Every structure is written in structure tokens, then in C-alpha cells.
CSV table of C-alpha atoms in Angstrom, one decimal:
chain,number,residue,atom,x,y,z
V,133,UNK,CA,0.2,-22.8,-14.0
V,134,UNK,CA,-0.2,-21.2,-10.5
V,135,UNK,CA,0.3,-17.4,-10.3
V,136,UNK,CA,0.4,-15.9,-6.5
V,137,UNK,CA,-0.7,-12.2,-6.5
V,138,UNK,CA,0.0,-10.3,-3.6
V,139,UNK,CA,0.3,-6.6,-2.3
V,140,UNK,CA,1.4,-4.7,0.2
V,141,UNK,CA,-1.8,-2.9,1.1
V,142,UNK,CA,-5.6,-4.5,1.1
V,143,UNK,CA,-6.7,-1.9,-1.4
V,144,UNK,CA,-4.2,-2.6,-4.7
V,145,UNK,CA,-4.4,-6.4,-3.6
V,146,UNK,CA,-7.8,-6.2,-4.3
V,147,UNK,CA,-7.7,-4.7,-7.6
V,148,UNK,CA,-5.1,-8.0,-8.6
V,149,UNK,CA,-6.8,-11.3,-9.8
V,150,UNK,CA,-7.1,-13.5,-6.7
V,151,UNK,CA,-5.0,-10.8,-4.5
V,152,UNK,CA,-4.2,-10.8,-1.3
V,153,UNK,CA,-2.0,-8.8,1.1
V,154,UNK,CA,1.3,-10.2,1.0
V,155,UNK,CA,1.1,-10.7,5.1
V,156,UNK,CA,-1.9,-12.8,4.5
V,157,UNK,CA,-0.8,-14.9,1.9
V,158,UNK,CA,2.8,-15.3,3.4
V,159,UNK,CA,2.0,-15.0,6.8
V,160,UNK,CA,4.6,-12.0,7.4
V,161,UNK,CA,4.8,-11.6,11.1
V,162,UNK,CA,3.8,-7.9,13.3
V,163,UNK,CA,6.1,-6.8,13.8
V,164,UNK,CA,8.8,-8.2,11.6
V,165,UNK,CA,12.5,-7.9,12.8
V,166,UNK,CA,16.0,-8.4,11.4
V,167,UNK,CA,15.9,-12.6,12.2
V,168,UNK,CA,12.1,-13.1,11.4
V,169,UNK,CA,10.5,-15.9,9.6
V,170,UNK,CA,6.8,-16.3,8.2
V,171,UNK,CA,4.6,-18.2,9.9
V,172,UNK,CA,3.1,-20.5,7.2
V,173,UNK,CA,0.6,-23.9,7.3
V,174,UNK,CA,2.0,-26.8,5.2
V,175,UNK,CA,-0.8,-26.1,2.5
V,176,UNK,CA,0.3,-22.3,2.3
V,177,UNK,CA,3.7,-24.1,2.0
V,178,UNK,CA,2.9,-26.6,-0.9
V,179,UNK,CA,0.9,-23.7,-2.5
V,180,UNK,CA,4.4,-21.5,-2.5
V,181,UNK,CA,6.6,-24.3,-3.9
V,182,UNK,CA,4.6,-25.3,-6.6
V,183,UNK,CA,3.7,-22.2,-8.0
V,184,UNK,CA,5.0,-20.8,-11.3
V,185,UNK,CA,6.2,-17.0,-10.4
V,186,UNK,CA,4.8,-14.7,-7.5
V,187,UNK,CA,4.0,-11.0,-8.4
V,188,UNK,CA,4.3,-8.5,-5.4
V,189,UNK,CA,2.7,-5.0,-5.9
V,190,UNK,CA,3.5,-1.4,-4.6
V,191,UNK,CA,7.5,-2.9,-3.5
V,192,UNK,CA,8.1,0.8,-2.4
V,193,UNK,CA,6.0,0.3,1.2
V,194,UNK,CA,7.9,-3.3,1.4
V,195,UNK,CA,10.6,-3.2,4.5
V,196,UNK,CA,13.6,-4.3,4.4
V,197,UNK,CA,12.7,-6.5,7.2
V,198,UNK,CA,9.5,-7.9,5.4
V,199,UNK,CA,11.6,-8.8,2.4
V,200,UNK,CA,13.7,-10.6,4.3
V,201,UNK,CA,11.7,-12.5,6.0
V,202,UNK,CA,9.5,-13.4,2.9
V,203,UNK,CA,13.1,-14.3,1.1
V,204,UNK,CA,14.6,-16.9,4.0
V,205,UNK,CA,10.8,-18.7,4.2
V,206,UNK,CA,10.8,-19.0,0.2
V,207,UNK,CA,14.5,-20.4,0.7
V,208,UNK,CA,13.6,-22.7,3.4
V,209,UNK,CA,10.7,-24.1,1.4
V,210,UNK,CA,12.2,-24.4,-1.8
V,211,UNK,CA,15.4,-26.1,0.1
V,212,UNK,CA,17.5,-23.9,-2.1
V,213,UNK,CA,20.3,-20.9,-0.5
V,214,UNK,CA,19.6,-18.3,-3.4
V,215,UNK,CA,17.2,-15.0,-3.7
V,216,UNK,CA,13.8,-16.6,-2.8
V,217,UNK,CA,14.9,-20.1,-3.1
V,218,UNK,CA,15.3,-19.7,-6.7
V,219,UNK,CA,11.8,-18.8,-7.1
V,220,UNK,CA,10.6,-16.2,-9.7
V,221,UNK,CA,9.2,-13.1,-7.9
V,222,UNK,CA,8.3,-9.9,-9.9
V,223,UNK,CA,8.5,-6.2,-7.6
V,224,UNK,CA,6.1,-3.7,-8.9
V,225,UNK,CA,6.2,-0.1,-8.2
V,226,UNK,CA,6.9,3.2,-7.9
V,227,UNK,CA,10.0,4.2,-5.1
V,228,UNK,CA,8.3,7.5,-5.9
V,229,UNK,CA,5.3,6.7,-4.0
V,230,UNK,CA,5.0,6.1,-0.5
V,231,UNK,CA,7.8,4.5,1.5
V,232,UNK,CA,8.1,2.2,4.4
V,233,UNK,CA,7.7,4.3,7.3
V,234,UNK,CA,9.7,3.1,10.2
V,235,UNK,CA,9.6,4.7,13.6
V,236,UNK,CA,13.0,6.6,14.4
V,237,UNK,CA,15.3,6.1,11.4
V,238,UNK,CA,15.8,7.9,8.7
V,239,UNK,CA,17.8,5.4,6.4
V,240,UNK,CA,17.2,3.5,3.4
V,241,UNK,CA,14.6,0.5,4.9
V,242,UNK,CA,13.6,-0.4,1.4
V,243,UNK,CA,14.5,-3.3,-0.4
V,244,UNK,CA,17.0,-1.8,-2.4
V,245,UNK,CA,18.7,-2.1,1.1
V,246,UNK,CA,18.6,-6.0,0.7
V,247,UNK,CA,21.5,-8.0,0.5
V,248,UNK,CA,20.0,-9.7,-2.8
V,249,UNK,CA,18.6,-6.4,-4.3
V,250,UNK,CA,21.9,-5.9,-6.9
V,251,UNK,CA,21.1,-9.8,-8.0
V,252,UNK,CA,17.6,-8.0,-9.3
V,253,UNK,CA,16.9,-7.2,-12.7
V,254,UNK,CA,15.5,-3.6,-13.4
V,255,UNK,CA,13.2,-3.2,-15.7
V,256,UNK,CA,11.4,0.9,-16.2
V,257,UNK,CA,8.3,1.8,-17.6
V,258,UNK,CA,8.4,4.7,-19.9
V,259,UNK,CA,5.5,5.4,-21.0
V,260,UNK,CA,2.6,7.3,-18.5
V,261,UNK,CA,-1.2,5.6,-20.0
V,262,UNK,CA,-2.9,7.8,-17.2
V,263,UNK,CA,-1.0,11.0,-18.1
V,264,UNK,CA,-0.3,10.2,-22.1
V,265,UNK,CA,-3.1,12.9,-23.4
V,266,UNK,CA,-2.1,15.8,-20.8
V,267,UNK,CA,1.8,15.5,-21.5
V,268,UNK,CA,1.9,19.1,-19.5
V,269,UNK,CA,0.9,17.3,-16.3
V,270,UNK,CA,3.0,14.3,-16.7
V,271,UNK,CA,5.9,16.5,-17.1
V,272,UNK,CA,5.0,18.0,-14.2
V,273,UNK,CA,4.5,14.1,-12.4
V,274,UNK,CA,8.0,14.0,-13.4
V,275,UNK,CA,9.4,17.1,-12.1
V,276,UNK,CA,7.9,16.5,-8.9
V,277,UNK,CA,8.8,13.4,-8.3
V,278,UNK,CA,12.6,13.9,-9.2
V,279,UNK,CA,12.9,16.8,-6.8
V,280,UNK,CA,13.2,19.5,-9.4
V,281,UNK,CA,10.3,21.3,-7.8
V,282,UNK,CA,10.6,22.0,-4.4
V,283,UNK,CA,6.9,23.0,-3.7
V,284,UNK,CA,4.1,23.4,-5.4
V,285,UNK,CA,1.3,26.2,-4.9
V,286,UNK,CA,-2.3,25.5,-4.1
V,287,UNK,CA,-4.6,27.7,-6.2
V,288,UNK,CA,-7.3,29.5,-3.4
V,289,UNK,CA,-10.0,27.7,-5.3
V,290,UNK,CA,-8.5,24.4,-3.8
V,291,UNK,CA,-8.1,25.6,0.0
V,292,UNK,CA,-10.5,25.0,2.7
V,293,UNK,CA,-9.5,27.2,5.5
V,294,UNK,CA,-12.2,25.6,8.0
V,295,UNK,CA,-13.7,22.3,9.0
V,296,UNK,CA,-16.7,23.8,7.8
V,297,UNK,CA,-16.0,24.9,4.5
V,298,UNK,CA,-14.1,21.6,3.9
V,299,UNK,CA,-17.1,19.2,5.2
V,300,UNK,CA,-19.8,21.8,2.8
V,301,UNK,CA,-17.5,21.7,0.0
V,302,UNK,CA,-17.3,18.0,0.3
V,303,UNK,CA,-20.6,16.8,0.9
V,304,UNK,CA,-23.0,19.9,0.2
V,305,UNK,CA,-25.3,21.2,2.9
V,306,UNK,CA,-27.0,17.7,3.6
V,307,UNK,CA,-25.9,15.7,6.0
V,308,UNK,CA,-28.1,13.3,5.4
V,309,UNK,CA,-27.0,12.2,2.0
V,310,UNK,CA,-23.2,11.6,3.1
V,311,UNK,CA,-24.1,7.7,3.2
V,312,UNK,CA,-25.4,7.9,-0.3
V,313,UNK,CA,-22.2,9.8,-1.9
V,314,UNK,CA,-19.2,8.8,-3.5
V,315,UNK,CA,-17.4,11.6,-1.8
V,316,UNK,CA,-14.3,11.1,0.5
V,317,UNK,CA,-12.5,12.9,3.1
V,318,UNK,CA,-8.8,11.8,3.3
V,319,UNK,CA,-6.4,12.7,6.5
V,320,UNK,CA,-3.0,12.2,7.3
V,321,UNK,CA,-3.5,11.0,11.0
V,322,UNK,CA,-6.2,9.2,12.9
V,323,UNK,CA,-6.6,12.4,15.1
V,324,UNK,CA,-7.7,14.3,11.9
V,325,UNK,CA,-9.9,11.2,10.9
V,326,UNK,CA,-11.6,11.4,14.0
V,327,UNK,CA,-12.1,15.1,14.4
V,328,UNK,CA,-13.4,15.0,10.4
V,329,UNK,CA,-15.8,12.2,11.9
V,330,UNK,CA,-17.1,14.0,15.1
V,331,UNK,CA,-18.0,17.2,13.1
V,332,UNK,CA,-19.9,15.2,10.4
V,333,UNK,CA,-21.8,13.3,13.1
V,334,UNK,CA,-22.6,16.3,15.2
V,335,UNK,CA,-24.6,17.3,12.2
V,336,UNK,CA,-26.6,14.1,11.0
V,337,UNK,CA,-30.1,14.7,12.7
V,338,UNK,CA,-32.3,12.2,14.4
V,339,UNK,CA,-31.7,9.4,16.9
V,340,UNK,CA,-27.9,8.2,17.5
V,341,UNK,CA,-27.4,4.2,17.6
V,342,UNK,CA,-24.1,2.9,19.0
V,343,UNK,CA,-23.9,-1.0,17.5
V,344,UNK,CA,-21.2,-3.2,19.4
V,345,UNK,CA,-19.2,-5.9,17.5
V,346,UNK,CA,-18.1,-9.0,19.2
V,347,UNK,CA,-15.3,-11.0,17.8
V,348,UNK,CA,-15.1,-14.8,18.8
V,349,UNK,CA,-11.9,-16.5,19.2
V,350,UNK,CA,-11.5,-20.2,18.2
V,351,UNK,CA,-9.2,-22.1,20.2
């Protein structure tokens, strides 16, 4: 039978057999309102209607909005008024993990927000395979993520007070290896991204090479 995998973000859709984003394989618009539907080709269509169940990763970054939208195309193409045109559709995730972020509110824009959310069945996993041979830190996972700790401190050995000290601690003295490491920076915002960038690039030696992309359009 056919089994749709989809995701809300490129990198878990990738680690899913044959997983794509969920605005890919649906055709979710940008931005998606209150009224939206999904923009989908009669093959994407066919696909949808005569698959067995759908499995949608990381429902905690799904909108309100997106849901919505995904729930009154499925309807439409299954020709049926219930939750996803009666198709079966498993949510997986954590609501402890990140959530949608939408500009200017503060309210509940997750799907628990959805009309059809109560018509869900709940299911919890309660046993931690990552954490199961340091219960001490998944007690901790726990705490944390139920709001019975407040903050937590960040040993000395963990801070990097400067760019510099971050960037060396990172990547070592050589510059010139930073292609060849598994090593990552993360940031918060773009402007960090591009200021962790600019210092790294400041201190690769030999001759800089700007490389332009074109992108065709097909009308």
C-alpha cells in the first residue's frame, strides 16, 4: 500500500523513507491564512486519495493555519466533510520542542487549537531510547521540559565569552580545515549567522572567489 511521509522541516523529512516537506508534497501555500487551500496538480491529487495513511513529523512547528489548510484540501479530494476527508493521518512529536512561531501573537497557533484536534486520538511515548542508560539526564529532559526548572546553569567550561574563543574552540587554530570538519556553529538569528560567517572568512588565507548562481524560470 501507499504510505505518504512528510515533515515539517527539510532536515527530519529527510531522515523519513521517501520524505518530503509537507509544503512540498501538499503544496501548502506562503503564507498560509485562515481561508487557504493547497495548491495541488491532479497526480499529487490521485497520489493523496489513494494512499493508505499519511504520517506527518515534528506536529509541534505545524500552524494552525497549515493544518487547516492541509485538512479542507484532503476533504475536498476525498469528497468527504470529516477530519481529513476521513483519511488516516498520524501527528508525530514533541509540543516540547519548538513551536510555530508566528509574528505578533502570543496564543495557542498549534494544532491543538484546531477545530478537529479533540476528534484526535492521543497516544504517549513513555519510554526515552536516547536517554534510557543515563536516567539522571532524562530526569532532567523531563524537568526541563515541564517547567519545574526555571533555568539552568552553564558550567565556565561551556562559555565562550568572544567570537574568538568560540570560532578556536570550534574549529582549532586552522582555518583552512573548516571545509574538512564535521564541526558546526549554530545561531539564533541570520545576523549572528552572518557575523559567525564574516569572522571565519576574514581568516581563511589566499585568493577570495565570489561564484554567482543563476536560477532559470520556465514559463
Amino acid at each position: 500500500k501507499i504510505v505518504i511521509n512528510v515533515a515539517a522541516s527539510a532536515l527530519a523529512a529527510s531522515v523519513l523513507t521517501s520524505g518530503r516537506t509537507a509544503h512540498s508534497c501538499f503544496g501548502i501555500p506562503v503564507p498560509c491564512t485562515s481561508s487557504s487551500f493547497c495548491s495541488l496538480k491532479p497526480n499529487q491529487r490521485n497520489l493523496i486519495k489513494v494512499s493508505a495513511i499519511i504520517f506527518y513529523d515534528e506536529v509541534s512547528m505545524v500552524s494552525t493555519d497549515v493544518a487547516n489548510a492541509v485538512d479542507r484540501t484532503l476533504r475536498d479530494i476525498m469528497q468527504k466533510d470529516v477530519p481529513f476527508g476521513g483519511k488516516p493521518i498520524v501527528f508525530t512529536g514533541d509540543f516540547k520542542q519548538l513551536l510555530p512561531v508566528i509574528p505578533g501573537s502570543r496564543a495557542d497557533n498549534t494544532v491543538k487549537s484546531c477545530d478537529w484536534w479533540h476528534q484526535a486520538k492521543h497516544f504517549k511515548f513513555t519510554h526515552n531510547f536516547r536517554a534510557h542508560l543515563n536516567p539522571e539526564y532524562s530526569r532532567f529532559l523531563d524537568d526541563v521540559g515541564n517547567g519545574r526548572i526555571t533555568e539552568v546553569p552553564v558550567p565556565d567550561s561551556s562559555l565562550a565569552r568572544s567570537m574568538e574563543t568560540l570560532v578556536h574552540r570550534v574549529y582549532g587554530d586552522n582555518m583552512a580545515e573548516v571545509p574538512r570538519t564535521k564541526n558546526l556553529i549554530l545561531a539564533l538569528t541570520l545576523e549572528a549567522c552572518v557575523q559567525v560567517n564574516n569572522y571565519c572568512l576574514d581568516r581563511l588565507t589566499g585568493d577570495v572567489i565570489i561564484i554567482i548562481s543563476l536560477q532559470y524560470h520556465c514559463y
